[in-house]
CSV table of C-alpha atoms (C1' of nucleotides) in Angstrom, one decimal:
chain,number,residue,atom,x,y,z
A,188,UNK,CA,-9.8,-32.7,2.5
A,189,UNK,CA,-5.9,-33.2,2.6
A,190,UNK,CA,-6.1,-35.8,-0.3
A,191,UNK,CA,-8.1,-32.9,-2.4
A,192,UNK,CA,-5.8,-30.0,-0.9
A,193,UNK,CA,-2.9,-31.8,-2.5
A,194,UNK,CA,-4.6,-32.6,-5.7
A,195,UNK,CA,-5.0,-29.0,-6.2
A,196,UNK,CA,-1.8,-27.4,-5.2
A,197,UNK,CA,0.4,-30.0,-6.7
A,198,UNK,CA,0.8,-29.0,-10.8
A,199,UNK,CA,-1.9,-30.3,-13.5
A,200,UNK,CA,1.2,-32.6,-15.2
A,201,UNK,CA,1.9,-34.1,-12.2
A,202,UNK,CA,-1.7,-35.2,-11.2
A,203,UNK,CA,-2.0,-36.2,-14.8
A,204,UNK,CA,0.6,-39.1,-14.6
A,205,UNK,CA,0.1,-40.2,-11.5
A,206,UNK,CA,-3.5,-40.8,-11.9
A,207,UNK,CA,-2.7,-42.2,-15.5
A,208,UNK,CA,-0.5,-44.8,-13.6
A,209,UNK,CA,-3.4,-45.7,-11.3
A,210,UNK,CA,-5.4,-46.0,-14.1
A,211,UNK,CA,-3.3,-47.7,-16.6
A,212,UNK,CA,-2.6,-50.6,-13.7
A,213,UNK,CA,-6.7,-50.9,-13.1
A,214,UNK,CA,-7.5,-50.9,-16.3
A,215,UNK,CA,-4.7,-51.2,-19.1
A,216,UNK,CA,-3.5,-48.9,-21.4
A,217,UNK,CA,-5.7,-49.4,-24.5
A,218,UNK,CA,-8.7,-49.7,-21.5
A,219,UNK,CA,-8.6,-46.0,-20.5
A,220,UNK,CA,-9.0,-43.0,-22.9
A,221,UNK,CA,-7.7,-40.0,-22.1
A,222,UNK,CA,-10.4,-38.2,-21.2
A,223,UNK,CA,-11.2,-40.1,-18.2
A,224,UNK,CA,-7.6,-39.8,-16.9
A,225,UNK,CA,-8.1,-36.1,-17.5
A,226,UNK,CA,-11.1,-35.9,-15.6
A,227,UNK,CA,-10.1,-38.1,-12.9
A,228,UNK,CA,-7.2,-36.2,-12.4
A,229,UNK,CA,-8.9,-33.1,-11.9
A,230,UNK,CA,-8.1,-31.5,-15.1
A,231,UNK,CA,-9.1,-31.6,-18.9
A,232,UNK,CA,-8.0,-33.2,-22.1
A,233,UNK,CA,-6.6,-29.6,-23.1
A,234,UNK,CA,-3.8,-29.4,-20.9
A,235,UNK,CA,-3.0,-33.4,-20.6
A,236,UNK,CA,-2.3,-33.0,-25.0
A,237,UNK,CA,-0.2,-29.8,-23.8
A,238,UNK,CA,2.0,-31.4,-21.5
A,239,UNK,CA,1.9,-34.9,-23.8
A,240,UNK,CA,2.1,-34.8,-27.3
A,241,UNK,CA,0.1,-37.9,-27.7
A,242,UNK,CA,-1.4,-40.7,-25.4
A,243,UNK,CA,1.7,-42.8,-26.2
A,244,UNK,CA,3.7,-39.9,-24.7
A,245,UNK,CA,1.9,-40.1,-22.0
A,246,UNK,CA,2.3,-43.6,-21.4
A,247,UNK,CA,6.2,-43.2,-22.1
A,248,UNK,CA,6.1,-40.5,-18.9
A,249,UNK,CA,4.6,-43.2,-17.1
A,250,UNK,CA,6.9,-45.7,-17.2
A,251,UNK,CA,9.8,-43.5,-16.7
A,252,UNK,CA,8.3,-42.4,-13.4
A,253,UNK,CA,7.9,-45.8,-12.4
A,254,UNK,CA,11.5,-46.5,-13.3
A,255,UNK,CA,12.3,-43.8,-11.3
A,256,UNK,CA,10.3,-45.0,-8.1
A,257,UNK,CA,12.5,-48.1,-8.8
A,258,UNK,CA,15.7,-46.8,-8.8
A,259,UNK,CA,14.4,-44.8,-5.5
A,260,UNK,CA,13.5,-47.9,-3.7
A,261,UNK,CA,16.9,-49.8,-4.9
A,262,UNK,CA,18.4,-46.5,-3.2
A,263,UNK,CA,17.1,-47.3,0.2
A,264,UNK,CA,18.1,-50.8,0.1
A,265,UNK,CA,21.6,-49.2,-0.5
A,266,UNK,CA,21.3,-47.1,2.0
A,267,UNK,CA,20.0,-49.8,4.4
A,268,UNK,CA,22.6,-52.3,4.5
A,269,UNK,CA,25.4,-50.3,3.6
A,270,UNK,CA,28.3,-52.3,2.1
A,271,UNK,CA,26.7,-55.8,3.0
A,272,UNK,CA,25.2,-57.0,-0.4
A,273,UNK,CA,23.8,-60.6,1.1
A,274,UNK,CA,21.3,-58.7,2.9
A,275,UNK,CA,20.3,-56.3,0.3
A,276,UNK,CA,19.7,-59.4,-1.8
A,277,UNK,CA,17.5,-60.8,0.5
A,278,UNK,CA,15.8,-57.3,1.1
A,279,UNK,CA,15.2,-57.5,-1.7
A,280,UNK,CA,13.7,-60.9,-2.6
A,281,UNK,CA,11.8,-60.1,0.5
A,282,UNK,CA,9.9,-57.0,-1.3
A,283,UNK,CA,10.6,-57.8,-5.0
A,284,UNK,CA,6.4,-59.6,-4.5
A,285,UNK,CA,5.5,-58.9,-1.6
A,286,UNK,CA,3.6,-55.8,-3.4
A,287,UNK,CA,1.5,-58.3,-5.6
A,288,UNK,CA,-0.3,-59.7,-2.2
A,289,UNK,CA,-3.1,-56.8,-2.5
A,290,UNK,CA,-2.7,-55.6,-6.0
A,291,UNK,CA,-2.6,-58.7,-8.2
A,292,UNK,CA,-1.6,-56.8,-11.3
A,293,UNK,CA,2.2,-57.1,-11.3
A,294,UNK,CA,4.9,-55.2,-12.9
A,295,UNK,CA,3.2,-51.9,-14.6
A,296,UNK,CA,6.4,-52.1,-16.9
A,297,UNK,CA,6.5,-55.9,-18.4
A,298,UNK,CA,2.5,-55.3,-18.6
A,299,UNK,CA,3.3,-52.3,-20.8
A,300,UNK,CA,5.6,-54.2,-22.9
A,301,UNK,CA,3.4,-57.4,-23.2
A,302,UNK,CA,0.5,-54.8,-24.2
A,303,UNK,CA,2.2,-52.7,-26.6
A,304,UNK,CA,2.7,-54.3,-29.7
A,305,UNK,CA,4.5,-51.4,-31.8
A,306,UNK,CA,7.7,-51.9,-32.5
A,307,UNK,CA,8.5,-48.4,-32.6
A,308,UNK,CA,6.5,-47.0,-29.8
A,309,UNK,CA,8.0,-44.1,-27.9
A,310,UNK,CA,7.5,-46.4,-24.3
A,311,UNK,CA,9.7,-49.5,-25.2
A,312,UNK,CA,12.8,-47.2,-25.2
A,313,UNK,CA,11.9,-46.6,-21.6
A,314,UNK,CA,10.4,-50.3,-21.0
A,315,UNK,CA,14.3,-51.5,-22.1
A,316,UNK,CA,15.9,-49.2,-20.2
A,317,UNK,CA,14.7,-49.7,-17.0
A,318,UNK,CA,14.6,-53.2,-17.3
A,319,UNK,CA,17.8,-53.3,-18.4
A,320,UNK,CA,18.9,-51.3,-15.2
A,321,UNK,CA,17.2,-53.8,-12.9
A,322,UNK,CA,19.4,-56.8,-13.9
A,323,UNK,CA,22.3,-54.7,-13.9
A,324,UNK,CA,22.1,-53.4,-10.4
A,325,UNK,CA,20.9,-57.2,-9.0
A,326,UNK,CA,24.0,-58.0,-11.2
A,327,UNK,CA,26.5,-56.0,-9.5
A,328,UNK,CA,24.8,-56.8,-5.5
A,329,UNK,CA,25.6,-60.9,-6.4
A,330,UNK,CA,28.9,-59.9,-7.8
A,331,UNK,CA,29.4,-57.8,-4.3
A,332,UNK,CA,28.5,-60.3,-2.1
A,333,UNK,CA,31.3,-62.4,-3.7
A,334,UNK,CA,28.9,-65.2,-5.9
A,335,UNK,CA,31.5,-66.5,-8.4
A,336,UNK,CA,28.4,-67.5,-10.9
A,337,UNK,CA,27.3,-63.7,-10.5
A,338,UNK,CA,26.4,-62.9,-14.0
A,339,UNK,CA,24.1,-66.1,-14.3
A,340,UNK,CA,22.1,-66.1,-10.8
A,341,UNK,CA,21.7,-62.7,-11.7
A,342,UNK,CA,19.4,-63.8,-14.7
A,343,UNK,CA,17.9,-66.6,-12.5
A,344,UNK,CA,16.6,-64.0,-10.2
A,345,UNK,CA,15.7,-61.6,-12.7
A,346,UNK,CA,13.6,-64.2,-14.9
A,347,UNK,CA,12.1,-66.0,-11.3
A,348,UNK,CA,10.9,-62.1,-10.3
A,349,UNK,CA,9.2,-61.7,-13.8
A,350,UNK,CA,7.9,-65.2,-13.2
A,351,UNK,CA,6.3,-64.7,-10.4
A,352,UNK,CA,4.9,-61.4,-11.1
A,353,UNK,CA,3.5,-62.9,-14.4
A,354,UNK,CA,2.3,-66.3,-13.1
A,355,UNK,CA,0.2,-64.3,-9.9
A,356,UNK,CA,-1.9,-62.4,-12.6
A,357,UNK,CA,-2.3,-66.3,-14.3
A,358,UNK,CA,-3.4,-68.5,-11.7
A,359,UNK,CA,-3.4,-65.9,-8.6
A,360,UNK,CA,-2.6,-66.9,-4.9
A,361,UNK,CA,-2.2,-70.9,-5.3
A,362,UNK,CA,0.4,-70.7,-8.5
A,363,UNK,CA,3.9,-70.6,-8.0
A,364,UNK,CA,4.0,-67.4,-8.0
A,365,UNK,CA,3.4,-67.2,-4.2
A,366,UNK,CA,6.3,-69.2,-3.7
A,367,UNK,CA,8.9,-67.1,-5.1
A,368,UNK,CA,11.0,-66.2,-1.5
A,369,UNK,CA,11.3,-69.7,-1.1
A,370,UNK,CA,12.4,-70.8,-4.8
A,371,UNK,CA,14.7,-68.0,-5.0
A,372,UNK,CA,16.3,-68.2,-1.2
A,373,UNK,CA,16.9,-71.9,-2.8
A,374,UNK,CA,18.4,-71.1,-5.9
A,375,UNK,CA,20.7,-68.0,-3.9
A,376,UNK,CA,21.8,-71.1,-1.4
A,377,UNK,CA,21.9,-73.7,-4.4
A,378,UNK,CA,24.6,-70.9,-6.1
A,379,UNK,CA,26.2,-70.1,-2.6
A,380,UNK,CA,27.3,-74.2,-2.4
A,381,UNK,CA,28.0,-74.2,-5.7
A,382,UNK,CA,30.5,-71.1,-5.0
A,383,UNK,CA,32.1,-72.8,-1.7
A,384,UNK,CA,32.9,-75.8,-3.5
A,385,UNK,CA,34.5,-74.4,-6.5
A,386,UNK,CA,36.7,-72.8,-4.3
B,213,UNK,CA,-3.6,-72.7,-54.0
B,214,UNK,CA,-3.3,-75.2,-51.3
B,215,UNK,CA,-3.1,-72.7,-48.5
B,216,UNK,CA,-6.6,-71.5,-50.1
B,217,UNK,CA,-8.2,-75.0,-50.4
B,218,UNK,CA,-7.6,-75.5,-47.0
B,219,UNK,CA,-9.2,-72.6,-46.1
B,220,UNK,CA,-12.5,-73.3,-48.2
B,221,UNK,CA,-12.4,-76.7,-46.9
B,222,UNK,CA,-11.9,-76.0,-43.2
B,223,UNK,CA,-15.1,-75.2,-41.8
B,224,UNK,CA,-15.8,-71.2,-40.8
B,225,UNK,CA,-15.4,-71.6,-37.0
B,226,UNK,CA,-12.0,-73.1,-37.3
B,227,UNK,CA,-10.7,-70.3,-40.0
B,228,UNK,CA,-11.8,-68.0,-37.6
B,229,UNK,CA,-10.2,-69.5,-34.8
B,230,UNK,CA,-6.9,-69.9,-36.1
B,231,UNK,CA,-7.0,-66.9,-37.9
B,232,UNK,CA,-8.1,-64.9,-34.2
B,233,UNK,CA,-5.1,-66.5,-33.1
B,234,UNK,CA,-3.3,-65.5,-35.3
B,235,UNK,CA,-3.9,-61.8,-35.2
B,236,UNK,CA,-4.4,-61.5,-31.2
B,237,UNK,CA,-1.0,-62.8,-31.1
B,238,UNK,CA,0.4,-60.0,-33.5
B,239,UNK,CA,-1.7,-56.8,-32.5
B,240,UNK,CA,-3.1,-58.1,-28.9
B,241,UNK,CA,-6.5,-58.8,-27.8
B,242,UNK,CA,-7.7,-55.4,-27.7
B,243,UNK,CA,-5.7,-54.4,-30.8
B,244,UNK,CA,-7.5,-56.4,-33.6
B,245,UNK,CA,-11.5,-56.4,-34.1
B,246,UNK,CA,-14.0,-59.0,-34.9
B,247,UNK,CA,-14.5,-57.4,-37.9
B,248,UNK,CA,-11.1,-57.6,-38.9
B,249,UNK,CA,-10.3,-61.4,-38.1
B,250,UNK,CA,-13.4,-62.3,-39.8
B,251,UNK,CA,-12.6,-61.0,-42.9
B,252,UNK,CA,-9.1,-62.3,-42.9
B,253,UNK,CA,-10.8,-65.6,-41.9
B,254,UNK,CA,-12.3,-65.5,-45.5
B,255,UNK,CA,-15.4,-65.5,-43.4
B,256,UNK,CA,-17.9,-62.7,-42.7
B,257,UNK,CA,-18.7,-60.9,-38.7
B,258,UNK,CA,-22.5,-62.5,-38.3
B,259,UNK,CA,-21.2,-66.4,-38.6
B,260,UNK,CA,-18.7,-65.3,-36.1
B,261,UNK,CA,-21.3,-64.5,-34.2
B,262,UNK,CA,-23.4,-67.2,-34.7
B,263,UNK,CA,-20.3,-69.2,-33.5
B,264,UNK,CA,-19.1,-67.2,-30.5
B,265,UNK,CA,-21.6,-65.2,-29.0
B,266,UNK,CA,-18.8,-62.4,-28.3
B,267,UNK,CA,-16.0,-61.3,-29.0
B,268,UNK,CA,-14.9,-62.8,-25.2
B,269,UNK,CA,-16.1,-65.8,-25.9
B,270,UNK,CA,-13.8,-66.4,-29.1
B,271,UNK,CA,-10.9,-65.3,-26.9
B,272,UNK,CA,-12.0,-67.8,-24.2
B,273,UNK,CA,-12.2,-69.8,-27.3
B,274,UNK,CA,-8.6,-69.3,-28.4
B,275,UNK,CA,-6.8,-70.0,-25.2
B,276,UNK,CA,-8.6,-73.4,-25.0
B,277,UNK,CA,-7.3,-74.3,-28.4
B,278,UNK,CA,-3.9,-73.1,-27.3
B,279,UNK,CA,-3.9,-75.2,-24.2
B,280,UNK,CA,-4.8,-78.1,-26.7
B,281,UNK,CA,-1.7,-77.3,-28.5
B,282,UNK,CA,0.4,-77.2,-24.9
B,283,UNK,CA,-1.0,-80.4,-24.1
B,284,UNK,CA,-0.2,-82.3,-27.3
B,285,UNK,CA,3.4,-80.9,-26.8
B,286,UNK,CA,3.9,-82.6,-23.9
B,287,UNK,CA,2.1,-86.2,-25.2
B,288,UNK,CA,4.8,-85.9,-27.5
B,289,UNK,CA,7.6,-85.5,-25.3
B,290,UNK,CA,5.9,-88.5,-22.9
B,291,UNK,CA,5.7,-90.6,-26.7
B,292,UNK,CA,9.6,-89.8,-27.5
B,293,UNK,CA,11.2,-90.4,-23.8
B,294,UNK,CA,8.8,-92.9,-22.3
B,295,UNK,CA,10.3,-93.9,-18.8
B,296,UNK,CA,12.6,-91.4,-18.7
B,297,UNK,CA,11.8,-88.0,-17.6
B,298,UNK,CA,15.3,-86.5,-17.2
B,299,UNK,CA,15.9,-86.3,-20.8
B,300,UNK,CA,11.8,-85.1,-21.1
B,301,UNK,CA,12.6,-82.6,-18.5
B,302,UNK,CA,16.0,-81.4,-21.0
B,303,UNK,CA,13.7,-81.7,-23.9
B,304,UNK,CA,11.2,-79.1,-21.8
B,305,UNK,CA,13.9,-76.7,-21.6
B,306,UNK,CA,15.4,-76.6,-24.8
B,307,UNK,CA,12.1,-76.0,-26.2
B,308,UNK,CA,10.4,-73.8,-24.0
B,309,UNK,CA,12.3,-70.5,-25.3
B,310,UNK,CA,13.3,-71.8,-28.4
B,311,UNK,CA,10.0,-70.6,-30.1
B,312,UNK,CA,10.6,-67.0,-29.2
B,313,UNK,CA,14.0,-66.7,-31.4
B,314,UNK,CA,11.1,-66.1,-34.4
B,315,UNK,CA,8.5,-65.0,-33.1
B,316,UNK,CA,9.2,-62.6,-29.2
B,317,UNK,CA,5.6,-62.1,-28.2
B,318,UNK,CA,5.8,-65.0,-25.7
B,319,UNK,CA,2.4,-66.9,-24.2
B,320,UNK,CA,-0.7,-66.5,-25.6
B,321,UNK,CA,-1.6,-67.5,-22.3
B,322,UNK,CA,0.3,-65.1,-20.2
B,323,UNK,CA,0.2,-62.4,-21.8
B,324,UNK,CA,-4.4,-62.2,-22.4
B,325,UNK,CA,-4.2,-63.0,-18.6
B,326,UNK,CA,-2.2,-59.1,-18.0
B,327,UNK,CA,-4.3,-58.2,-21.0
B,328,UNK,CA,-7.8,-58.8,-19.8
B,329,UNK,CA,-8.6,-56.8,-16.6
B,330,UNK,CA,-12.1,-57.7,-16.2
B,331,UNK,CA,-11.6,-60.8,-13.6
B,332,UNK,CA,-14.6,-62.2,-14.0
B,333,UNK,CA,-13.8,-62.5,-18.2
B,334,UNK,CA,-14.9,-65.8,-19.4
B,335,UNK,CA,-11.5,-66.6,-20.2
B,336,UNK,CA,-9.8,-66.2,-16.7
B,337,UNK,CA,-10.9,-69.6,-16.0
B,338,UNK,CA,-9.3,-71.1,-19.3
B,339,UNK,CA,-5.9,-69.6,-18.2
B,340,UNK,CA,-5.6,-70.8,-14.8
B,341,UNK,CA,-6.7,-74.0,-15.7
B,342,UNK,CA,-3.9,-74.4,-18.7
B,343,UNK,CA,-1.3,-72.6,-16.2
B,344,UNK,CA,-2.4,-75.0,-13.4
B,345,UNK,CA,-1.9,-78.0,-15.7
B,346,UNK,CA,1.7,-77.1,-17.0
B,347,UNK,CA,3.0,-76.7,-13.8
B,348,UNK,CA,1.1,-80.4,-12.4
B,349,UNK,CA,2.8,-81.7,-15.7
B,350,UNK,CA,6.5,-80.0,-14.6
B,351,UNK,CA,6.1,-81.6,-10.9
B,352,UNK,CA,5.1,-84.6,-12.2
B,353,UNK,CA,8.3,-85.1,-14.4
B,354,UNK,CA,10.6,-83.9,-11.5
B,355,UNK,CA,9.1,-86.2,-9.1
B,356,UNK,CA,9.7,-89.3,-11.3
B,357,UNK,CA,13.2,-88.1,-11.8
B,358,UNK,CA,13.3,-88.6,-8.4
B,359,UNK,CA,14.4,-85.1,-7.3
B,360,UNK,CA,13.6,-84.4,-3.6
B,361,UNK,CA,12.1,-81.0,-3.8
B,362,UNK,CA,9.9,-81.7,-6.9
B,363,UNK,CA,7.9,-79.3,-6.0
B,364,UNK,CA,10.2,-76.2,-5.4
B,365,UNK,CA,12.4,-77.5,-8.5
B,366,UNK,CA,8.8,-77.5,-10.6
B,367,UNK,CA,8.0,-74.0,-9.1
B,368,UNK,CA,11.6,-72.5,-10.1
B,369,UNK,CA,11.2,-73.9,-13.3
B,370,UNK,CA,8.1,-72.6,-13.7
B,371,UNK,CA,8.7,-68.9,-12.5
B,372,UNK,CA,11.8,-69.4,-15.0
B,373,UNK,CA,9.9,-70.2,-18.0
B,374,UNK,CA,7.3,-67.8,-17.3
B,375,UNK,CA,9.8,-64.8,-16.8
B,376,UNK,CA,12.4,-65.4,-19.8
B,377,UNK,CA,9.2,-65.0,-22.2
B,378,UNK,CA,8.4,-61.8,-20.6
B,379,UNK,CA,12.4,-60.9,-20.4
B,380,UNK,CA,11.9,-61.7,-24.5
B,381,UNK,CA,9.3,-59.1,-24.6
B,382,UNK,CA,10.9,-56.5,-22.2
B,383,UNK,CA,14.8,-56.4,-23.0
B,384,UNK,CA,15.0,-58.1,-26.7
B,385,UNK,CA,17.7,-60.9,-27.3
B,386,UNK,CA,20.2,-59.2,-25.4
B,387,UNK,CA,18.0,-60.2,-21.4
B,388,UNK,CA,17.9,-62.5,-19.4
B,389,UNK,CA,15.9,-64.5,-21.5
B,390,UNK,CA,17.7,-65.9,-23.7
B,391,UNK,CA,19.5,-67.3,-20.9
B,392,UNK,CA,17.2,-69.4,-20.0
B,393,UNK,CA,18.4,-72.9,-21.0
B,394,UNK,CA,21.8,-71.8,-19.1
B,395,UNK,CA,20.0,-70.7,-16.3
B,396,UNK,CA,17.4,-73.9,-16.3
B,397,UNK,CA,20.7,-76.3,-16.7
B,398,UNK,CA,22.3,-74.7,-13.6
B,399,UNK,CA,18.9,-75.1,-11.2
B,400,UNK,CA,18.0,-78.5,-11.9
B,401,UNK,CA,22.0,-79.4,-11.4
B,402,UNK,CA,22.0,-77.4,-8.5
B,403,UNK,CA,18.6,-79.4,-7.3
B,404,UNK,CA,20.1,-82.7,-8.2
B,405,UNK,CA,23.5,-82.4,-6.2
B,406,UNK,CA,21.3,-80.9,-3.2
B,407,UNK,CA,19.1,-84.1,-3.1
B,408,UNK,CA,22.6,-86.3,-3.2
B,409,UNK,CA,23.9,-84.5,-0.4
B,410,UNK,CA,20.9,-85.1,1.2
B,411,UNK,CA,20.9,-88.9,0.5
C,1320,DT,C1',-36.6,-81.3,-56.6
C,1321,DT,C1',-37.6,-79.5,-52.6
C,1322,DT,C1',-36.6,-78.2,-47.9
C,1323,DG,C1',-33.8,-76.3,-44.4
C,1324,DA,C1',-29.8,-75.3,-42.2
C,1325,DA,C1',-25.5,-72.9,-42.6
C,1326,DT,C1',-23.3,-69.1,-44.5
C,1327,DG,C1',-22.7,-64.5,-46.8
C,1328,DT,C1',-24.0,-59.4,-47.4
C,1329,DT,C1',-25.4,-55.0,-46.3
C,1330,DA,C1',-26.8,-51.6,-43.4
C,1331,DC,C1',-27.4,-49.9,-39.0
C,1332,DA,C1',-27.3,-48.6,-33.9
C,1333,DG,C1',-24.9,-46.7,-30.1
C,1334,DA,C1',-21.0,-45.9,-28.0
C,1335,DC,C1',-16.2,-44.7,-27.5
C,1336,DC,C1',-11.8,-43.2,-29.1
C,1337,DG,C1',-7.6,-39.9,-30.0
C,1338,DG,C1',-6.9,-35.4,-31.3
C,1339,DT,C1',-7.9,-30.3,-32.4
C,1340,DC,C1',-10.1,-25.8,-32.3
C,1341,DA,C1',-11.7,-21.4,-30.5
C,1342,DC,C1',-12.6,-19.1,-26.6
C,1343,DA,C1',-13.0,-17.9,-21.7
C,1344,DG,C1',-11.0,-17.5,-17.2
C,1345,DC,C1',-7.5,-17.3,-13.6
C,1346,DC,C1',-3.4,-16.1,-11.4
C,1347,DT,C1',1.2,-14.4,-11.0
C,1348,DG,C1',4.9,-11.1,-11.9
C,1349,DT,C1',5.8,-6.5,-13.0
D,302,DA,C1',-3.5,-2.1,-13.2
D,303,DC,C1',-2.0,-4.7,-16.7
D,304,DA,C1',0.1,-8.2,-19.6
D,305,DG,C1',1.0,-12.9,-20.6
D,306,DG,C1',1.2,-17.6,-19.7
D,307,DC,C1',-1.1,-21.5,-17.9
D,308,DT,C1',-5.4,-23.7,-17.4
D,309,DG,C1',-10.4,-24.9,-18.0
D,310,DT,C1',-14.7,-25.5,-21.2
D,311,DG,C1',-17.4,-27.3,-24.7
D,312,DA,C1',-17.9,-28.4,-29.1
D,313,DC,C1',-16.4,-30.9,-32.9
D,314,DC,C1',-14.0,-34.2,-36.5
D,315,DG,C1',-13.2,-38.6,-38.4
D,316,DG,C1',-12.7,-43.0,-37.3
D,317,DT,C1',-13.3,-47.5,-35.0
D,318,DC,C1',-15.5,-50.6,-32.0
D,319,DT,C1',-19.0,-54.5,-30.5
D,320,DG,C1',-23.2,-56.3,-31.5
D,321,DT,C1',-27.8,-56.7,-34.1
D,322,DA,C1',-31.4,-56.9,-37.8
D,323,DA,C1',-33.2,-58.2,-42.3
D,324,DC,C1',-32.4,-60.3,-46.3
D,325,DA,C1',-29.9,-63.1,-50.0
D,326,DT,C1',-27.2,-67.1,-51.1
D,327,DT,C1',-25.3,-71.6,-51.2
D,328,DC,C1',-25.4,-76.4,-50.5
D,329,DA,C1',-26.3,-80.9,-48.9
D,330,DA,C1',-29.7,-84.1,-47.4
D,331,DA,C1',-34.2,-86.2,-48.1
DNA sequence: TTTGAATGTTACAGACCGGTCACAGCCTGT
DNA sequence: ACAGGCTGTGACCGGTCTGTAACATTCAAA
């Protein structure tokens, strides 16, 4: 009963959100009230309005914590390959889909933006930000490893990821989508000659 | 009152599908209700019914009549480069974005495939079929240009596509995105000079 | 003119939703 | 022992949703 141990020592918000996420993924956000993420996580609607204002609070905390596990796993790779950039690009390549082989459902983050269509909901701050980071940190790894096209095969690899997330939930296992290591290995060697013979 | 004529003289099940469109494109597929797109069909919810026999069914409905659409776009781009599918493959990219500077809620397709969780929803098939088909189309093009790695290039441009119309939804105007044509450009030059080399 | 199919209208069923209220229990720090 | 904060319980409100039933209307073809 470890699994049950930890669901009741851990707090009420925190079992809140993470079964929200779980639920969100399986289901969508507009396909799960909030009472069943309440129940499934072992708590009530009561506290979940205490700790969230509103359901699209509660989505907003969502997304932030998987921003968060984001960062957290850009972290590692930092901490991996310490000062060697080429590898930490193909790290991550490497693990940027590899997720998506037994959960088909892709990025909970562009699914939140594709299924909110609020202009002024409290999650697309979040949904922008983290986004935003993502590009920025693949941005500064290419500019590391010394690509002089940085800026742009930053964007390649940013839109192919997406992509590929995207075109898995569309035509699953035979779209391009499972090809993504190998188109973007291509386009990071297509840039690399491009670099050499600039120079 | 031409915008009225047209709809007394269309026939119901075409009002309602372009209408369905319309609104499932503004509000999402769970966000708008048969109800609601029946009346702003000018039509009434039991004809729709009579028509569709679910709400599911209309939405399969939709994406069928939005993979029409696709398909005509491309007849037309066959019809003004015949022979000549480098310029048809430019044409591709400078139009595949360009839509999204209006209106940034990207594919239909796309995004009722991360909307619709049910995987056994009758429009699952519709989207990988329409998905499957733009991508033959792409390969097709870049094999007649006579690139080497058709395939991979038709796979990158694919991911590409697929990911700067998410990026539109996720970041705004200021992503990746809307550096798409740039980015595009750069991969099918890059994939061009690696098949001369290889000559 | 009559017939019959397509369409429109109204009402309803049954379920679910987000959100709030009042009240009861628990558990910890003092 | 006691006080106070956090949590759990069940009921409730108003609204919306998909889907159906029964009935009225229009309109074109025969």
């Amino acid at each position: 009963m470890s699994k049950e141990d930890a669901m009741s020592r851990t707090p009420p918000r925190d079992r809140i959100i993470e079964t929200a996420r779980e639920l969100f993924r399986k289901h969508g956000l507009r396909g799960v009230g909030v009472d069943a993420i309440a129940e499934a996580a072992g708590s009530n609607k009561m506290t979940l309005y205490r700790h969230f204002g509103s359901k699209d609070d509660l989505i907003a905390a969502c997304l932030t914590e998987a921003g968060k596990e984001a960062a957290q796993e850009w972290d590692e790779w930092d901490a991996e390959f310490p000062d060697d950039p080429m590898n930490q690009l193909h790290e991550w390549i490497g693990c940027a889909v590899s997720c998506a082989i037994e959960d088909p459902r892709g990025c909970d983050i562009a699914n939140a933006a594709i299924e909110i269509t609020e202009p002024d909901h409290p999650a697309r701050k979040v949904i922008a930000q983290v986004k935003s980071a993502h590009r920025d940190r693949l941005a500064r790894i290419c500019r590391d490893a010394g690509f002089p096209d940085a800026e742009l095969l930053a964007d390649a690899l940013t839109l192919l990821v997406e992509g590929a997330r995207v075109s898995w939930q569309t035509v699953g296992p035979q779209g391009s989508g499972s090809r993504f290591v190998s188109v973007a290995e291509a386009v990071v060697a297509a840039f690399a000659e491009r670099g050499k013979r600039a120079v």
